[in-house]
XYZ file of N, CA and C in Angstrom:
576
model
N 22.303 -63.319 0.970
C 21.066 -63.843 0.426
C 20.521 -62.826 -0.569
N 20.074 -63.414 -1.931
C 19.758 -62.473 -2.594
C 18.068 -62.038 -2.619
N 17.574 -60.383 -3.171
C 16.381 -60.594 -2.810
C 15.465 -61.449 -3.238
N 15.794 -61.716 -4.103
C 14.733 -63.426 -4.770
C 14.495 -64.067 -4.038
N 15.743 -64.682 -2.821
C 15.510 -65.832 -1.705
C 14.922 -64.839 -0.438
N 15.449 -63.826 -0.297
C 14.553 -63.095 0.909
C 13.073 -63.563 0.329
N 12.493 -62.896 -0.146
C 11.199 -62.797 -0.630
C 10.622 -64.219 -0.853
N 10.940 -64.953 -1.501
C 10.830 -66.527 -0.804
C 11.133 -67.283 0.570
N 11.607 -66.431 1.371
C 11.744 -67.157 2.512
C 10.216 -66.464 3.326
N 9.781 -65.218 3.047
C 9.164 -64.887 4.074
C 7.343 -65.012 3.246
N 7.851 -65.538 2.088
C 5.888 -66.105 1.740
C 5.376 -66.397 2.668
N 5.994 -67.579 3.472
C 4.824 -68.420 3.905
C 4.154 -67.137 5.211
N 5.098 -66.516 5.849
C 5.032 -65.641 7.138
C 3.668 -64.601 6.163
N 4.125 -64.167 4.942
C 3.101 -62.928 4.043
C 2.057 -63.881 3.389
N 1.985 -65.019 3.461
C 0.618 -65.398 3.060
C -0.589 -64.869 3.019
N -0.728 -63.819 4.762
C -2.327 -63.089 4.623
C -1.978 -62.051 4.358
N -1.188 -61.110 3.505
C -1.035 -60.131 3.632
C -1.627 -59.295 2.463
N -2.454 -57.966 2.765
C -3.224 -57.963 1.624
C -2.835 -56.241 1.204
N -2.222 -55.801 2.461
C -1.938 -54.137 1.745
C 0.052 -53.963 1.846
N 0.395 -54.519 0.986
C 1.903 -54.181 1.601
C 3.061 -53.361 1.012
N 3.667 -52.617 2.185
C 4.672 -51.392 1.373
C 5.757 -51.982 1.795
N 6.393 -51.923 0.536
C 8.107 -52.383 0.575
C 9.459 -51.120 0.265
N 9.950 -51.284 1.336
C 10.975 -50.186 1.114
C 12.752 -51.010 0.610
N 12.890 -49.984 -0.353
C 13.904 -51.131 -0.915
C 15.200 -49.749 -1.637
N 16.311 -50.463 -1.755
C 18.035 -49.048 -1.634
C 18.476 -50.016 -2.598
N 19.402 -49.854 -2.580
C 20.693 -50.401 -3.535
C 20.815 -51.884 -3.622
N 20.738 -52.590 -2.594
C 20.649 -54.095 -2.860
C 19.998 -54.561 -3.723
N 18.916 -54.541 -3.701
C 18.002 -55.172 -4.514
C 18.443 -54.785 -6.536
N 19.430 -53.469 -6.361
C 19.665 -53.198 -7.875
C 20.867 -53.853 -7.764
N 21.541 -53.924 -6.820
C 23.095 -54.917 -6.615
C 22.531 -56.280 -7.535
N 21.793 -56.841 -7.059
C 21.454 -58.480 -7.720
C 21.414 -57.793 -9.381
N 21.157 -57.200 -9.742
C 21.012 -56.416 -11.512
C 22.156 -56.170 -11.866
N 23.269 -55.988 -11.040
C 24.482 -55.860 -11.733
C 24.746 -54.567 -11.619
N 23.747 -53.122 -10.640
C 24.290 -51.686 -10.462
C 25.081 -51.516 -9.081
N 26.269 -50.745 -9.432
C 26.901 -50.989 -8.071
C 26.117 -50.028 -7.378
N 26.442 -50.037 -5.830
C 26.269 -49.726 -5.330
C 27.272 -48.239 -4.463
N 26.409 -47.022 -3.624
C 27.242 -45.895 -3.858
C 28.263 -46.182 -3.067
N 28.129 -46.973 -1.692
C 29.623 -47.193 -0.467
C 30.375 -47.842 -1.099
N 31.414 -48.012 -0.740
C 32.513 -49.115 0.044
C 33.704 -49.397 -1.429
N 34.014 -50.241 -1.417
C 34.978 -51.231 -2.157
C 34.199 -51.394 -3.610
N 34.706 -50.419 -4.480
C 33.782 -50.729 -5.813
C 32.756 -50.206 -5.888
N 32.116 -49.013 -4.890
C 31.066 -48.358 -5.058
C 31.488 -47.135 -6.069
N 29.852 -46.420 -6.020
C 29.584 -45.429 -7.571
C 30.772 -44.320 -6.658
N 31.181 -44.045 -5.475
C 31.227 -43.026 -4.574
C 32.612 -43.335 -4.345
N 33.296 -43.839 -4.700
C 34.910 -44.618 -4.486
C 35.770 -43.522 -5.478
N 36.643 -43.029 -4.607
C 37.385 -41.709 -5.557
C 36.935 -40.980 -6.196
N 35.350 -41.092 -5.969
C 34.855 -39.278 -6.320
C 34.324 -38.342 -5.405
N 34.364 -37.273 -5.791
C 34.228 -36.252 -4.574
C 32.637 -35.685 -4.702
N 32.129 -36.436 -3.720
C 30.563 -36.827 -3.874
C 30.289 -35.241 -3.952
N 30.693 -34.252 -3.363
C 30.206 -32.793 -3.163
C 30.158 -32.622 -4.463
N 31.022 -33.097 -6.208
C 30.721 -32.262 -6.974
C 29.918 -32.643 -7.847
N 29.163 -34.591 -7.800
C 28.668 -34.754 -8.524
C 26.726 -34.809 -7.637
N 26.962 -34.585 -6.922
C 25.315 -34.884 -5.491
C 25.280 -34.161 -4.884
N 25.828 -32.704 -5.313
C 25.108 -31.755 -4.335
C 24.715 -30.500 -5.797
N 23.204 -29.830 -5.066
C 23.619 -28.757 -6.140
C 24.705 -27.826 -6.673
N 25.135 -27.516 -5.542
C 26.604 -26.266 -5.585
C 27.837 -27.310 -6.888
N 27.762 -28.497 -6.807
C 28.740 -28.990 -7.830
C 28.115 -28.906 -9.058
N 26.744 -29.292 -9.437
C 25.901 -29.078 -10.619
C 26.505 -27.431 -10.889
N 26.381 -26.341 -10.135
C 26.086 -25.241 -10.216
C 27.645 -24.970 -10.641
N 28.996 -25.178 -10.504
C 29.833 -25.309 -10.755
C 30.258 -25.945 -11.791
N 29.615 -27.000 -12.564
C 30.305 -27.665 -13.341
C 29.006 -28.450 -13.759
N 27.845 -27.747 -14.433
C 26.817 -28.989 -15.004
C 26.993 -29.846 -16.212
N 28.013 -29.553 -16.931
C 28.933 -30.146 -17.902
C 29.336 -31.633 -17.512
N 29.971 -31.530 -17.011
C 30.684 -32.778 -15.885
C 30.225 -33.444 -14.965
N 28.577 -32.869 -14.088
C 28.038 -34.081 -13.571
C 27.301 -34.875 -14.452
N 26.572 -34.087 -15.280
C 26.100 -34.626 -16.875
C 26.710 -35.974 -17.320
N 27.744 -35.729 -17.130
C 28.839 -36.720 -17.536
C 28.968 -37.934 -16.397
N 28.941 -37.367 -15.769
C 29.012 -38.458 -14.764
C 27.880 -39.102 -14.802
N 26.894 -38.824 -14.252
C 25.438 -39.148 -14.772
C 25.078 -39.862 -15.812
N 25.395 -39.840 -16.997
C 25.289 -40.164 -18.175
C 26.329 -41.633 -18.168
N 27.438 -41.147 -17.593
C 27.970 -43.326 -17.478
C 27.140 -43.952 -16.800
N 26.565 -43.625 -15.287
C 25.722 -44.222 -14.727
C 24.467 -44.559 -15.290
N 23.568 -43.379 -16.513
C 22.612 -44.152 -17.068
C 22.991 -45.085 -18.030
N 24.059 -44.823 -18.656
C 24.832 -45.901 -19.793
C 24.678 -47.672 -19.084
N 25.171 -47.621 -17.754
C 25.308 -48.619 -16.600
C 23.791 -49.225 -16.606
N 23.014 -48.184 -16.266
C 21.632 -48.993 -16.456
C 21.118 -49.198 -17.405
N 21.536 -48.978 -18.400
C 20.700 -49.502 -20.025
C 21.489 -51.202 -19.926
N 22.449 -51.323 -19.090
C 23.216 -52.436 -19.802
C 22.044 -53.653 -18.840
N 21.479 -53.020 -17.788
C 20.818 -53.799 -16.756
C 19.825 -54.677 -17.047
N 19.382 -55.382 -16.411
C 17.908 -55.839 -16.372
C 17.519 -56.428 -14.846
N 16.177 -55.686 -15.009
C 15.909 -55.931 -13.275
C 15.922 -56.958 -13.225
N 16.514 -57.589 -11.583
C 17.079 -58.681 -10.926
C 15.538 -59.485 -10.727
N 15.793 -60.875 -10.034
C 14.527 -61.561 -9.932
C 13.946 -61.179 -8.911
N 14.597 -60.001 -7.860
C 13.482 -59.551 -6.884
C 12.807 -58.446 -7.450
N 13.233 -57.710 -8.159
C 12.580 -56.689 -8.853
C 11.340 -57.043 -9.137
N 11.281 -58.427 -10.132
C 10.546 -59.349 -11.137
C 9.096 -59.469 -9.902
N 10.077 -60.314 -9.211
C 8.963 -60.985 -8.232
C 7.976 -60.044 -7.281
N 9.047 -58.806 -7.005
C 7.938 -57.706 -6.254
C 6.866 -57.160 -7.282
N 7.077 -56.943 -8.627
C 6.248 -56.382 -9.646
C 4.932 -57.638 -9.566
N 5.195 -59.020 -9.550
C 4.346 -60.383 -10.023
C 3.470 -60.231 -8.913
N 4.090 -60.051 -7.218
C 3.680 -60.561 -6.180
C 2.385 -58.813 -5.920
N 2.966 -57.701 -6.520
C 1.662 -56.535 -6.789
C 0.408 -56.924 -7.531
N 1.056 -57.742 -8.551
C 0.021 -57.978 -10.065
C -0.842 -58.919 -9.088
N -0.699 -59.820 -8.318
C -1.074 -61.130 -7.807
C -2.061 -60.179 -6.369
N -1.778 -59.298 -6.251
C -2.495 -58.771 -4.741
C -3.302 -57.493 -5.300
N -3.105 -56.687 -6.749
C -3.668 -56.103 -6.586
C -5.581 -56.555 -7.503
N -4.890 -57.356 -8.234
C -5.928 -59.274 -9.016
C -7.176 -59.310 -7.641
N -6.567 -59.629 -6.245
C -7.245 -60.374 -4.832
C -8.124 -58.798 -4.747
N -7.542 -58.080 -5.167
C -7.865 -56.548 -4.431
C -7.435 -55.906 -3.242
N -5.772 -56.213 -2.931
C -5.242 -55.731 -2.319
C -4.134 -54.776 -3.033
N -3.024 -54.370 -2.344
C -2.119 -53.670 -3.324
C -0.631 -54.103 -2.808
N 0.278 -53.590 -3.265
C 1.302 -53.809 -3.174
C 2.291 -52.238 -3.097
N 2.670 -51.868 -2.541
C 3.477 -50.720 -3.175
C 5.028 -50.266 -2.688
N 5.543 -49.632 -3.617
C 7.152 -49.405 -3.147
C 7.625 -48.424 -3.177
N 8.324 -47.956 -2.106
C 8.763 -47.098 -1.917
C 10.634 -47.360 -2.031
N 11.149 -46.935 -2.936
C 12.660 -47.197 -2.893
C 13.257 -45.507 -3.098
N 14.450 -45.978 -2.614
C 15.532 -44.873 -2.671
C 16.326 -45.110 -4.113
N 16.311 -46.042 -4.549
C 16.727 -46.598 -5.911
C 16.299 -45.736 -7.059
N 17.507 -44.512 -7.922
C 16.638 -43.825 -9.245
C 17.059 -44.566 -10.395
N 17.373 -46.160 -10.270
C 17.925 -46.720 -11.518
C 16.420 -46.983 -12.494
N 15.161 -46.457 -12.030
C 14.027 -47.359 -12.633
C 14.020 -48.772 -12.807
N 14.644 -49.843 -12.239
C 14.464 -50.957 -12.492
C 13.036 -51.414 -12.235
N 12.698 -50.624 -11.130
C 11.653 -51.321 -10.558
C 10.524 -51.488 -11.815
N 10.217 -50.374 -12.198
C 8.890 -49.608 -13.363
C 9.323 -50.801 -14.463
N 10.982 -50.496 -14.845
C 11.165 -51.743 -15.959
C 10.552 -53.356 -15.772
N 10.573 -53.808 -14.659
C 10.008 -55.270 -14.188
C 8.505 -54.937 -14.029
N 7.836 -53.998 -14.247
C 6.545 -53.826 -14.195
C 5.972 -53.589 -13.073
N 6.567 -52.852 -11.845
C 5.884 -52.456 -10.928
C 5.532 -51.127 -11.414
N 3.907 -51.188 -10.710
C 3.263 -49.736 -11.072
C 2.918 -48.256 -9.886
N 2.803 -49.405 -8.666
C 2.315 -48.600 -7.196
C 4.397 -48.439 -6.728
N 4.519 -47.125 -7.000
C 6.055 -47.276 -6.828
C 6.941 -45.485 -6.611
N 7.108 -45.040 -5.624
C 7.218 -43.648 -4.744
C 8.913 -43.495 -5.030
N 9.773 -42.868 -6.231
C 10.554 -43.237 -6.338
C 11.427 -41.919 -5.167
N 11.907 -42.495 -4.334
C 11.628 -41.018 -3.221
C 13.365 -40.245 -3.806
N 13.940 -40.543 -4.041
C 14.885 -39.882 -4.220
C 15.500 -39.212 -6.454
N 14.104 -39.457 -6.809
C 13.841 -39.359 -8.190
C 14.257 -40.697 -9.121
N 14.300 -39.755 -10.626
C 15.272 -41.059 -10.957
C 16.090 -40.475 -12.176
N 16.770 -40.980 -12.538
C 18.217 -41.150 -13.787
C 17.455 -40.700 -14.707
N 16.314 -41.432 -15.182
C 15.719 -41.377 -16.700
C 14.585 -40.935 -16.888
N 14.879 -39.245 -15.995
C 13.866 -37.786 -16.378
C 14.836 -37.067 -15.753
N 14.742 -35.793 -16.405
C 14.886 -34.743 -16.521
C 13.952 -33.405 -15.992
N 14.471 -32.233 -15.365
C 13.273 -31.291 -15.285
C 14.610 -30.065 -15.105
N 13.672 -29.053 -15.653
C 14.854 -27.420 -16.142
C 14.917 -27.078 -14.741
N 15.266 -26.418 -14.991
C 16.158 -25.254 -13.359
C 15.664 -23.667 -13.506
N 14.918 -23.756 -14.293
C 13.897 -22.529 -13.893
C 12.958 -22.990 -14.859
N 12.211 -23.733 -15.299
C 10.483 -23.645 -15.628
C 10.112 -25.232 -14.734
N 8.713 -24.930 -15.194
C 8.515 -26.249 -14.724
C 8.575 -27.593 -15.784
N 9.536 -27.589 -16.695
C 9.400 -28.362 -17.381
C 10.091 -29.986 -17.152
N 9.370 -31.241 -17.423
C 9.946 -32.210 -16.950
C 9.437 -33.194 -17.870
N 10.798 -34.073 -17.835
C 10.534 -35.349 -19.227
C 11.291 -36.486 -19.054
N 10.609 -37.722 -19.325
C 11.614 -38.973 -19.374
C 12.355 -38.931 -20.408
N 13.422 -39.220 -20.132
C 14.559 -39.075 -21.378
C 15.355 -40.412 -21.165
N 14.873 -41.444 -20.651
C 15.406 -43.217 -20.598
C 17.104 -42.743 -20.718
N 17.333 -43.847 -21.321
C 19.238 -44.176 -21.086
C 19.947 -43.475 -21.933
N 19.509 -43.127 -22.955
C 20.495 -42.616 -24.139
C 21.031 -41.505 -23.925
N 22.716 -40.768 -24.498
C 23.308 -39.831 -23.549
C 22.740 -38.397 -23.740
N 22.776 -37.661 -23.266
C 22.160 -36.194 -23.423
C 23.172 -35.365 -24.502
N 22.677 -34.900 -25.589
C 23.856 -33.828 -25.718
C 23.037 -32.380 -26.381
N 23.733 -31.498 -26.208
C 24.848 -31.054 -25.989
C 24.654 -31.016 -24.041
N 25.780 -30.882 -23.820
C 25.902 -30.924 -22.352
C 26.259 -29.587 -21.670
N 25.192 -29.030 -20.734
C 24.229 -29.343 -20.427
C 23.041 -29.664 -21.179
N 21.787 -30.050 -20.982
C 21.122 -29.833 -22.443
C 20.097 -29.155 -21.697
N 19.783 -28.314 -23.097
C 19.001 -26.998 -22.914
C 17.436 -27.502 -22.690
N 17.473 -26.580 -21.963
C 15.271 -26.646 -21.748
C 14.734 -26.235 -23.594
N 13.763 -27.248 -23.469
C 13.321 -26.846 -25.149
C 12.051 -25.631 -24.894
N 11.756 -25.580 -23.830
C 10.432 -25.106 -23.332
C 11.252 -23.360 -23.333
N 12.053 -23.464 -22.486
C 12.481 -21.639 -21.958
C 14.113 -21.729 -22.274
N 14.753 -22.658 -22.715
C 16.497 -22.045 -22.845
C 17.298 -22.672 -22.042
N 17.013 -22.618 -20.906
C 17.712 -22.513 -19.299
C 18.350 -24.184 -19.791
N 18.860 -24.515 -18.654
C 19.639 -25.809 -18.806
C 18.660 -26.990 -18.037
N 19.146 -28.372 -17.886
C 18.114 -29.277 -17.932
C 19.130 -30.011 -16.476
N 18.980 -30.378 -15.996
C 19.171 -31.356 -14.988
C 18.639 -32.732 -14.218
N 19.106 -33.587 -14.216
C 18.002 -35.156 -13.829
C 17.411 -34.732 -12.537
N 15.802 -35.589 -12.655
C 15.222 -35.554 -11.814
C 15.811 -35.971 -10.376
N 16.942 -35.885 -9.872
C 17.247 -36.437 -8.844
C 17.145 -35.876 -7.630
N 17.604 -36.432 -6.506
C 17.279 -35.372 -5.072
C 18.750 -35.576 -4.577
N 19.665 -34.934 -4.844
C 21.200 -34.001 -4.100
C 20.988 -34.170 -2.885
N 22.148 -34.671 -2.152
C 22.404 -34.259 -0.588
C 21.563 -32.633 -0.666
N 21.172 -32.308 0.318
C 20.936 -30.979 0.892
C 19.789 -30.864 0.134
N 19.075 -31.201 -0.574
C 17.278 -31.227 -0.950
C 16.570 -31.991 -0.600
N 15.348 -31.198 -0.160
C 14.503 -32.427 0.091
C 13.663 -33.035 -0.913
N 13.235 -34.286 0.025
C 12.410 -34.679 -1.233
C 10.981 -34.357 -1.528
N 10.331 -35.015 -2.638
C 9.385 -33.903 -3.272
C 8.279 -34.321 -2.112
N 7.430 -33.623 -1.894
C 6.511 -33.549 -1.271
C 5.207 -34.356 -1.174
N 5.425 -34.302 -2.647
C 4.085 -35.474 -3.125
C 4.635 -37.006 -3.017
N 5.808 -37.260 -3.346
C 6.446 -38.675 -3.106
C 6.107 -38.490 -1.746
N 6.902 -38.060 -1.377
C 7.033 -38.242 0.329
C 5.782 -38.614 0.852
N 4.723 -37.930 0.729
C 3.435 -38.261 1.522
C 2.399 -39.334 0.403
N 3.091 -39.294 -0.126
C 2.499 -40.733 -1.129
C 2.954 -42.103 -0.144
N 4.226 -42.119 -0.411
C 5.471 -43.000 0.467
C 4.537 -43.051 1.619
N 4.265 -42.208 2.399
C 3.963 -42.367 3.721
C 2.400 -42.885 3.944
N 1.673 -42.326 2.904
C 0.328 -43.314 2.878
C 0.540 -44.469 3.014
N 1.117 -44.711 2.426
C 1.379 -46.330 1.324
C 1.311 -46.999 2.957
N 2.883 -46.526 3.489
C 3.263 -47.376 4.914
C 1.973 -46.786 6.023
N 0.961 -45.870 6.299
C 0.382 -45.721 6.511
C -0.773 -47.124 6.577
N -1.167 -47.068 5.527
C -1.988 -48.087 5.151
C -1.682 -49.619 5.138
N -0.408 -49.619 5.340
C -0.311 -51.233 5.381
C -0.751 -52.306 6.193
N -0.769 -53.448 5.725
C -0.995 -54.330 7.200
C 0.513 -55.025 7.509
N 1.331 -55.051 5.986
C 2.803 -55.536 6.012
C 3.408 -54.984 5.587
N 4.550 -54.411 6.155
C 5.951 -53.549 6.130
C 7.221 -54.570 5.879
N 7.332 -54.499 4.531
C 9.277 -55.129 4.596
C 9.926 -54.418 3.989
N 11.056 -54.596 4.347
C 12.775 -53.432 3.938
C 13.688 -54.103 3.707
């Protein structure tokens, strides 16, 4: 079932629902046409996840996850968020109108969500299309187009640039996280 029909099946059940956090992974970008990282045809199928998702492989070779990285944002320029994307962005616009809210918390860094116009949105594991250096604090959306030279340099201090993402073995940022956790904090409806 795709999320378009989830989310239509359970209106009538969310009819009163006026504060709700939605937690949402890879499926929901599956219906968009991004694979997904497991199984048969996933992003993770004959590559050796240690060198492109952990720091120690960045730190080894930031040339080449760059690269890797960079097909995957190539992958999402070709995208367009799916109709659950659409409909979670409409069904915020529509609750936060009543004066309720809507908000999401996904593991998803393809930005689809932001592209379909959701605004209340905790991207907990970063995303593809920003960037931040490896020693200042510098950080920037840099959307789909490819990076070069590779690595690409901090314009701010020199140092090299790396996507906002969160690697096996980091945690996540602090402020997402307890953003994320308000959100479900505050709800009166929880779906995943």
């Amino acid at each position: 079932m795709t999320a378009e029909a989830q989310l239509a099946a359970a209106r009538p059940i969310l009819a009163d629902a006026r504060h709700v956090a939605v937690f949402t992974g890879a499926g929901i970008s599956a219906d968009a046409g991004m694979s997904t990282y497991r199984g048969t045809g996933g992003l993770w199928e004959g590559e050796h996840v240690e060198k492109v998702a952990y720091p120690e492989g960045f730190a080894a070779d930031p040339a080449g996850v760059w690269t890797w990285y960079n097909r995957l944002r190539r992958k999402v320029a070709e995208c367009t968020p799916a109709a659950g994307h659409v409909a979670l962005a409409e069904w915020e616009r529509k609750l936060t109108t009543a004066g309720g809210s809507l908000t999401i918390c996904t593991q998803n860094i393809d930005g689809l969500h932001a592209l379909a116009g959701s605004t209340r949105l905790f991207e907990l594991h970063g995303s593809l299309l920003r960037a931040r250096c490896c020693a200042c604090s510098y950080h920037a959306d840099i959307g789909c187009e490819p990076m070069s030279p590779l690595p690409p340099p901090c314009p701010e201090c020199g140092d090299i640039l790396r996507l906002d993402v969160v690697w096996f073995t980091e945690s996540l940022q602090d402020d997402v996280l307890q953003g994320a956790a308000h959100a479900v904090a505050a709800c009166d409806t929880f779906l995943s």
